[in-house]
């Protein structure tokens, strides 16, 4: 997972035009030109050791959306020969992190405060894809949701749903 992830300092971005409101939704459809690019965010994340270990791939991190995938193989199974729930959770949590990081300045740290997952179906083969989006984002707290799908033989089936709350640790601004 990428909780506590901090992007390299060379990656700069700017806040979205929409104001951070207490209880107000942010406009996730506009992005300033200086916001971190999807390519840079994906590149920084895909080179993280844990993702290389799992052979997971960040596919999307763009204006409040995140997408992460992994091919199912025996390394991901527990003794009952189904994908370990921790793998599914990691994909969903990472997709949510990507969605949130795509809206924040590069020097902003985030961490998962809490998350609730519902496992819907066991997974034995195919590919797992987690897709996430922002439900609500304030100045220091964000709520996101993710769905994990099992894709095999052209069929896409939801296997888990996750709802997570994240802390946004913004840098203090000089007065």
PDB file of C-alpha atoms in Angstrom:
ATOM      1  CA  UNK A   1       0.000   0.000   0.000  1.00  0.00           C
ATOM      2  CA  UNK A   2       1.081   3.576  -0.446  1.00  0.00           C
ATOM      3  CA  UNK A   3      -0.159   5.010   2.822  1.00  0.00           C
ATOM      4  CA  UNK A   4       2.330   7.608   3.922  1.00  0.00           C
ATOM      5  CA  UNK A   5       3.682   7.842   0.378  1.00  0.00           C
ATOM      6  CA  UNK A   6       5.445  11.038  -0.538  1.00  0.00           C
ATOM      7  CA  UNK A   7       6.220  11.760  -4.154  1.00  0.00           C
ATOM      8  CA  UNK A   8       9.699  12.872  -5.202  1.00  0.00           C
ATOM      9  CA  UNK A   9      10.247  16.587  -4.561  1.00  0.00           C
ATOM     10  CA  UNK A  10      10.906  17.212  -8.248  1.00  0.00           C
ATOM     11  CA  UNK A  11       7.269  16.470  -8.987  1.00  0.00           C
ATOM     12  CA  UNK A  12       5.319  19.670  -8.588  1.00  0.00           C
ATOM     13  CA  UNK A  13       1.598  20.241  -8.743  1.00  0.00           C
ATOM     14  CA  UNK A  14      -0.969  22.829  -7.822  1.00  0.00           C
ATOM     15  CA  UNK A  15      -4.286  22.612  -6.041  1.00  0.00           C
ATOM     16  CA  UNK A  16      -7.431  22.336  -8.101  1.00  0.00           C
ATOM     17  CA  UNK A  17      -9.386  25.512  -8.786  1.00  0.00           C
ATOM     18  CA  UNK A  18     -12.271  24.365  -6.617  1.00  0.00           C
ATOM     19  CA  UNK A  19     -11.991  25.545  -2.998  1.00  0.00           C
ATOM     20  CA  UNK A  20     -11.445  23.138  -0.131  1.00  0.00           C
ATOM     21  CA  UNK A  21     -14.716  23.326   1.700  1.00  0.00           C
ATOM     22  CA  UNK A  22     -15.898  21.997   4.972  1.00  0.00           C
ATOM     23  CA  UNK A  23     -18.405  19.425   3.790  1.00  0.00           C
ATOM     24  CA  UNK A  24     -18.371  20.787   0.229  1.00  0.00           C
ATOM     25  CA  UNK A  25     -17.505  18.553  -2.675  1.00  0.00           C
ATOM     26  CA  UNK A  26     -14.551  19.478  -4.851  1.00  0.00           C
ATOM     27  CA  UNK A  27     -14.876  19.812  -8.602  1.00  0.00           C
ATOM     28  CA  UNK A  28     -12.846  16.842  -9.807  1.00  0.00           C
ATOM     29  CA  UNK A  29     -13.280  17.697 -13.509  1.00  0.00           C
ATOM     30  CA  UNK A  30     -10.703  20.496 -13.724  1.00  0.00           C
ATOM     31  CA  UNK A  31      -6.983  20.271 -13.322  1.00  0.00           C
ATOM     32  CA  UNK A  32      -4.451  23.088 -13.423  1.00  0.00           C
ATOM     33  CA  UNK A  33      -1.645  22.590 -15.954  1.00  0.00           C
ATOM     34  CA  UNK A  34       0.965  22.326 -13.173  1.00  0.00           C
ATOM     35  CA  UNK A  35      -0.782  19.438 -11.367  1.00  0.00           C
ATOM     36  CA  UNK A  36       1.374  16.312 -11.283  1.00  0.00           C
ATOM     37  CA  UNK A  37       0.977  14.334 -14.472  1.00  0.00           C
ATOM     38  CA  UNK A  38      -0.625  10.919 -14.517  1.00  0.00           C
ATOM     39  CA  UNK A  39       2.549   9.514 -16.097  1.00  0.00           C
ATOM     40  CA  UNK A  40       4.833  10.897 -13.353  1.00  0.00           C
ATOM     41  CA  UNK A  41       2.606   9.621 -10.538  1.00  0.00           C
ATOM     42  CA  UNK A  42       2.355   6.170 -12.109  1.00  0.00           C
ATOM     43  CA  UNK A  43       6.112   6.028 -12.758  1.00  0.00           C
ATOM     44  CA  UNK A  44       6.968   6.959  -9.163  1.00  0.00           C
ATOM     45  CA  UNK A  45       4.545   4.369  -7.792  1.00  0.00           C
ATOM     46  CA  UNK A  46       5.413   1.483 -10.108  1.00  0.00           C
ATOM     47  CA  UNK A  47       9.077   1.687  -9.081  1.00  0.00           C
ATOM     48  CA  UNK A  48       8.238   1.156  -5.392  1.00  0.00           C
ATOM     49  CA  UNK A  49       9.722  -2.112  -4.115  1.00  0.00           C
ATOM     50  CA  UNK A  50       6.451  -3.527  -2.788  1.00  0.00           C
ATOM     51  CA  UNK A  51       4.713  -3.151  -6.159  1.00  0.00           C
ATOM     52  CA  UNK A  52       7.635  -4.786  -7.918  1.00  0.00           C
ATOM     53  CA  UNK A  53       7.476  -7.645  -5.403  1.00  0.00           C
ATOM     54  CA  UNK A  54       3.759  -8.186  -6.096  1.00  0.00           C
ATOM     55  CA  UNK A  55       4.186  -7.437  -9.804  1.00  0.00           C
ATOM     56  CA  UNK A  56       1.283  -4.991  -9.462  1.00  0.00           C
ATOM     57  CA  UNK A  57       0.817  -2.172 -11.967  1.00  0.00           C
ATOM     58  CA  UNK A  58      -0.588   1.306 -11.469  1.00  0.00           C
ATOM     59  CA  UNK A  59      -2.622   1.908 -14.613  1.00  0.00           C
ATOM     60  CA  UNK A  60      -4.323   5.198 -13.805  1.00  0.00           C
ATOM     61  CA  UNK A  61      -3.882   8.099 -11.403  1.00  0.00           C
ATOM     62  CA  UNK A  62      -5.804  10.953 -12.937  1.00  0.00           C
ATOM     63  CA  UNK A  63      -7.943  13.714 -11.400  1.00  0.00           C
ATOM     64  CA  UNK A  64      -9.539  11.779  -8.576  1.00  0.00           C
ATOM     65  CA  UNK A  65      -9.443   8.317 -10.141  1.00  0.00           C
ATOM     66  CA  UNK A  66      -7.042   5.440  -9.572  1.00  0.00           C
ATOM     67  CA  UNK A  67      -6.655   2.034 -11.172  1.00  0.00           C
ATOM     68  CA  UNK A  68      -4.297  -0.801 -10.168  1.00  0.00           C
ATOM     69  CA  UNK A  69      -4.001  -4.316 -11.606  1.00  0.00           C
ATOM     70  CA  UNK A  70      -2.275  -7.611 -10.922  1.00  0.00           C
ATOM     71  CA  UNK A  71      -2.221 -10.971 -12.691  1.00  0.00           C
ATOM     72  CA  UNK A  72      -3.327 -13.815 -10.392  1.00  0.00           C
ATOM     73  CA  UNK A  73      -0.726 -16.535  -9.786  1.00  0.00           C
ATOM     74  CA  UNK A  74       0.174 -19.050  -7.061  1.00  0.00           C
ATOM     75  CA  UNK A  75       2.332 -16.534  -5.144  1.00  0.00           C
ATOM     76  CA  UNK A  76      -0.838 -14.614  -4.244  1.00  0.00           C
ATOM     77  CA  UNK A  77      -2.763 -17.619  -2.915  1.00  0.00           C
ATOM     78  CA  UNK A  78      -3.272 -18.796   0.630  1.00  0.00           C
ATOM     79  CA  UNK A  79      -3.424 -22.544   1.458  1.00  0.00           C
ATOM     80  CA  UNK A  80      -7.041 -22.873   0.240  1.00  0.00           C
ATOM     81  CA  UNK A  81      -5.817 -21.830  -3.240  1.00  0.00           C
ATOM     82  CA  UNK A  82      -7.741 -18.572  -3.446  1.00  0.00           C
ATOM     83  CA  UNK A  83      -6.166 -15.118  -3.624  1.00  0.00           C
ATOM     84  CA  UNK A  84      -5.247 -13.875  -0.147  1.00  0.00           C
ATOM     85  CA  UNK A  85      -7.565 -11.116   1.074  1.00  0.00           C
ATOM     86  CA  UNK A  86      -4.561  -8.924   1.864  1.00  0.00           C
ATOM     87  CA  UNK A  87      -3.654  -8.797  -1.828  1.00  0.00           C
ATOM     88  CA  UNK A  88      -7.162  -7.654  -2.732  1.00  0.00           C
ATOM     89  CA  UNK A  89      -7.129  -5.082   0.077  1.00  0.00           C
ATOM     90  CA  UNK A  90      -3.718  -3.792  -1.037  1.00  0.00           C
ATOM     91  CA  UNK A  91      -4.935  -3.266  -4.600  1.00  0.00           C
ATOM     92  CA  UNK A  92      -8.019  -1.346  -3.457  1.00  0.00           C
ATOM     93  CA  UNK A  93      -6.094   0.753  -0.931  1.00  0.00           C
ATOM     94  CA  UNK A  94      -3.444   1.597  -3.519  1.00  0.00           C
ATOM     95  CA  UNK A  95      -6.026   2.569  -6.144  1.00  0.00           C
ATOM     96  CA  UNK A  96      -7.625   4.918  -3.596  1.00  0.00           C
ATOM     97  CA  UNK A  97      -4.211   6.394  -2.766  1.00  0.00           C
ATOM     98  CA  UNK A  98      -3.556   7.049  -6.459  1.00  0.00           C
ATOM     99  CA  UNK A  99      -6.941   8.723  -6.861  1.00  0.00           C
ATOM    100  CA  UNK A 100      -6.277  11.032  -3.918  1.00  0.00           C
ATOM    101  CA  UNK A 101      -2.624  11.780  -4.751  1.00  0.00           C
ATOM    102  CA  UNK A 102      -3.643  12.796  -8.275  1.00  0.00           C
ATOM    103  CA  UNK A 103      -5.446  15.825  -6.800  1.00  0.00           C
ATOM    104  CA  UNK A 104      -2.766  17.028  -4.363  1.00  0.00           C
ATOM    105  CA  UNK A 105       0.517  18.952  -4.516  1.00  0.00           C
ATOM    106  CA  UNK A 106       3.545  16.667  -4.890  1.00  0.00           C
ATOM    107  CA  UNK A 107       4.860  17.388  -1.392  1.00  0.00           C
ATOM    108  CA  UNK A 108       1.631  16.286   0.312  1.00  0.00           C
ATOM    109  CA  UNK A 109       1.663  13.114   2.407  1.00  0.00           C
ATOM    110  CA  UNK A 110      -1.386  10.917   2.846  1.00  0.00           C
ATOM    111  CA  UNK A 111      -2.170   7.944   5.047  1.00  0.00           C
ATOM    112  CA  UNK A 112      -5.090   5.588   5.449  1.00  0.00           C
ATOM    113  CA  UNK A 113      -6.968   6.306   8.687  1.00  0.00           C
ATOM    114  CA  UNK A 114      -9.451   3.457   8.365  1.00  0.00           C
ATOM    115  CA  UNK A 115     -10.843   1.142   5.733  1.00  0.00           C
ATOM    116  CA  UNK A 116     -13.703  -1.317   5.515  1.00  0.00           C
ATOM    117  CA  UNK A 117     -13.746  -4.070   2.925  1.00  0.00           C
ATOM    118  CA  UNK A 118     -16.466  -6.461   1.814  1.00  0.00           C
ATOM    119  CA  UNK A 119     -15.171  -9.570   0.063  1.00  0.00           C
ATOM    120  CA  UNK A 120     -17.876 -10.655  -2.378  1.00  0.00           C
ATOM    121  CA  UNK A 121     -16.378 -13.637  -4.214  1.00  0.00           C
ATOM    122  CA  UNK A 122     -13.233 -15.792  -4.029  1.00  0.00           C
ATOM    123  CA  UNK A 123     -10.626 -15.409  -6.785  1.00  0.00           C
ATOM    124  CA  UNK A 124      -8.564 -18.254  -8.239  1.00  0.00           C
ATOM    125  CA  UNK A 125      -7.527 -17.163 -11.750  1.00  0.00           C
ATOM    126  CA  UNK A 126      -7.469 -14.224 -14.131  1.00  0.00           C
ATOM    127  CA  UNK A 127      -6.546 -10.626 -13.455  1.00  0.00           C
ATOM    128  CA  UNK A 128      -7.540  -8.387 -10.557  1.00  0.00           C
ATOM    129  CA  UNK A 129      -8.269  -4.726 -11.261  1.00  0.00           C
ATOM    130  CA  UNK A 130      -9.064  -2.179  -8.539  1.00  0.00           C
ATOM    131  CA  UNK A 131     -10.782   1.057  -9.575  1.00  0.00           C
ATOM    132  CA  UNK A 132     -11.153   3.909  -7.094  1.00  0.00           C
ATOM    133  CA  UNK A 133     -12.686   7.356  -6.888  1.00  0.00           C
ATOM    134  CA  UNK A 134     -13.080  10.160  -4.391  1.00  0.00           C
ATOM    135  CA  UNK A 135     -16.416  10.328  -2.574  1.00  0.00           C
ATOM    136  CA  UNK A 136     -15.664  13.468  -0.534  1.00  0.00           C
ATOM    137  CA  UNK A 137     -12.490  15.487  -0.043  1.00  0.00           C
ATOM    138  CA  UNK A 138     -11.854  18.189   2.511  1.00  0.00           C
ATOM    139  CA  UNK A 139      -8.684  19.989   3.533  1.00  0.00           C
ATOM    140  CA  UNK A 140      -7.354  17.242   5.833  1.00  0.00           C
ATOM    141  CA  UNK A 141      -9.700  14.243   5.406  1.00  0.00           C
ATOM    142  CA  UNK A 142     -10.884  12.400   2.297  1.00  0.00           C
ATOM    143  CA  UNK A 143     -13.285   9.501   1.824  1.00  0.00           C
ATOM    144  CA  UNK A 144     -12.740   7.212  -1.142  1.00  0.00           C
ATOM    145  CA  UNK A 145     -14.275   4.032  -2.491  1.00  0.00           C
ATOM    146  CA  UNK A 146     -12.906   1.217  -4.599  1.00  0.00           C
ATOM    147  CA  UNK A 147     -14.236  -1.837  -6.355  1.00  0.00           C
ATOM    148  CA  UNK A 148     -11.982  -4.781  -7.174  1.00  0.00           C
ATOM    149  CA  UNK A 149     -12.896  -6.797 -10.256  1.00  0.00           C
ATOM    150  CA  UNK A 150     -11.798 -10.247 -11.398  1.00  0.00           C
ATOM    151  CA  UNK A 151     -11.379 -10.322 -15.158  1.00  0.00           C
ATOM    152  CA  UNK A 152     -11.192 -13.675 -16.901  1.00  0.00           C
ATOM    153  CA  UNK A 153     -12.165 -14.779 -20.389  1.00  0.00           C
ATOM    154  CA  UNK A 154     -13.615 -11.353 -21.161  1.00  0.00           C
ATOM    155  CA  UNK A 155     -15.882 -11.358 -18.101  1.00  0.00           C
ATOM    156  CA  UNK A 156     -15.564  -8.693 -15.408  1.00  0.00           C
ATOM    157  CA  UNK A 157     -17.028  -9.504 -11.987  1.00  0.00           C
ATOM    158  CA  UNK A 158     -16.880  -7.467  -8.757  1.00  0.00           C
ATOM    159  CA  UNK A 159     -15.081  -9.438  -6.022  1.00  0.00           C
ATOM    160  CA  UNK A 160     -14.646  -6.768  -3.319  1.00  0.00           C
ATOM    161  CA  UNK A 161     -15.755  -3.251  -2.292  1.00  0.00           C
ATOM    162  CA  UNK A 162     -13.728  -0.985  -0.042  1.00  0.00           C
ATOM    163  CA  UNK A 163     -14.537   2.323   1.642  1.00  0.00           C
ATOM    164  CA  UNK A 164     -11.590   4.201   3.090  1.00  0.00           C
ATOM    165  CA  UNK A 165     -10.836   7.383   4.997  1.00  0.00           C
ATOM    166  CA  UNK A 166      -7.509   9.124   4.425  1.00  0.00           C
ATOM    167  CA  UNK A 167      -5.621  11.824   6.288  1.00  0.00           C
ATOM    168  CA  UNK A 168      -4.103  14.570   4.134  1.00  0.00           C
ATOM    169  CA  UNK A 169      -1.004  16.076   5.780  1.00  0.00           C
ATOM    170  CA  UNK A 170      -0.596  19.378   3.993  1.00  0.00           C
ATOM    171  CA  UNK A 171       2.621  21.352   4.246  1.00  0.00           C
ATOM    172  CA  UNK A 172       2.395  24.422   6.459  1.00  0.00           C
ATOM    173  CA  UNK A 173       2.466  27.641   4.458  1.00  0.00           C
ATOM    174  CA  UNK A 174       4.635  30.574   5.473  1.00  0.00           C
ATOM    175  CA  UNK A 175       2.719  33.606   6.657  1.00  0.00           C
TER     176      UNK A 175
END
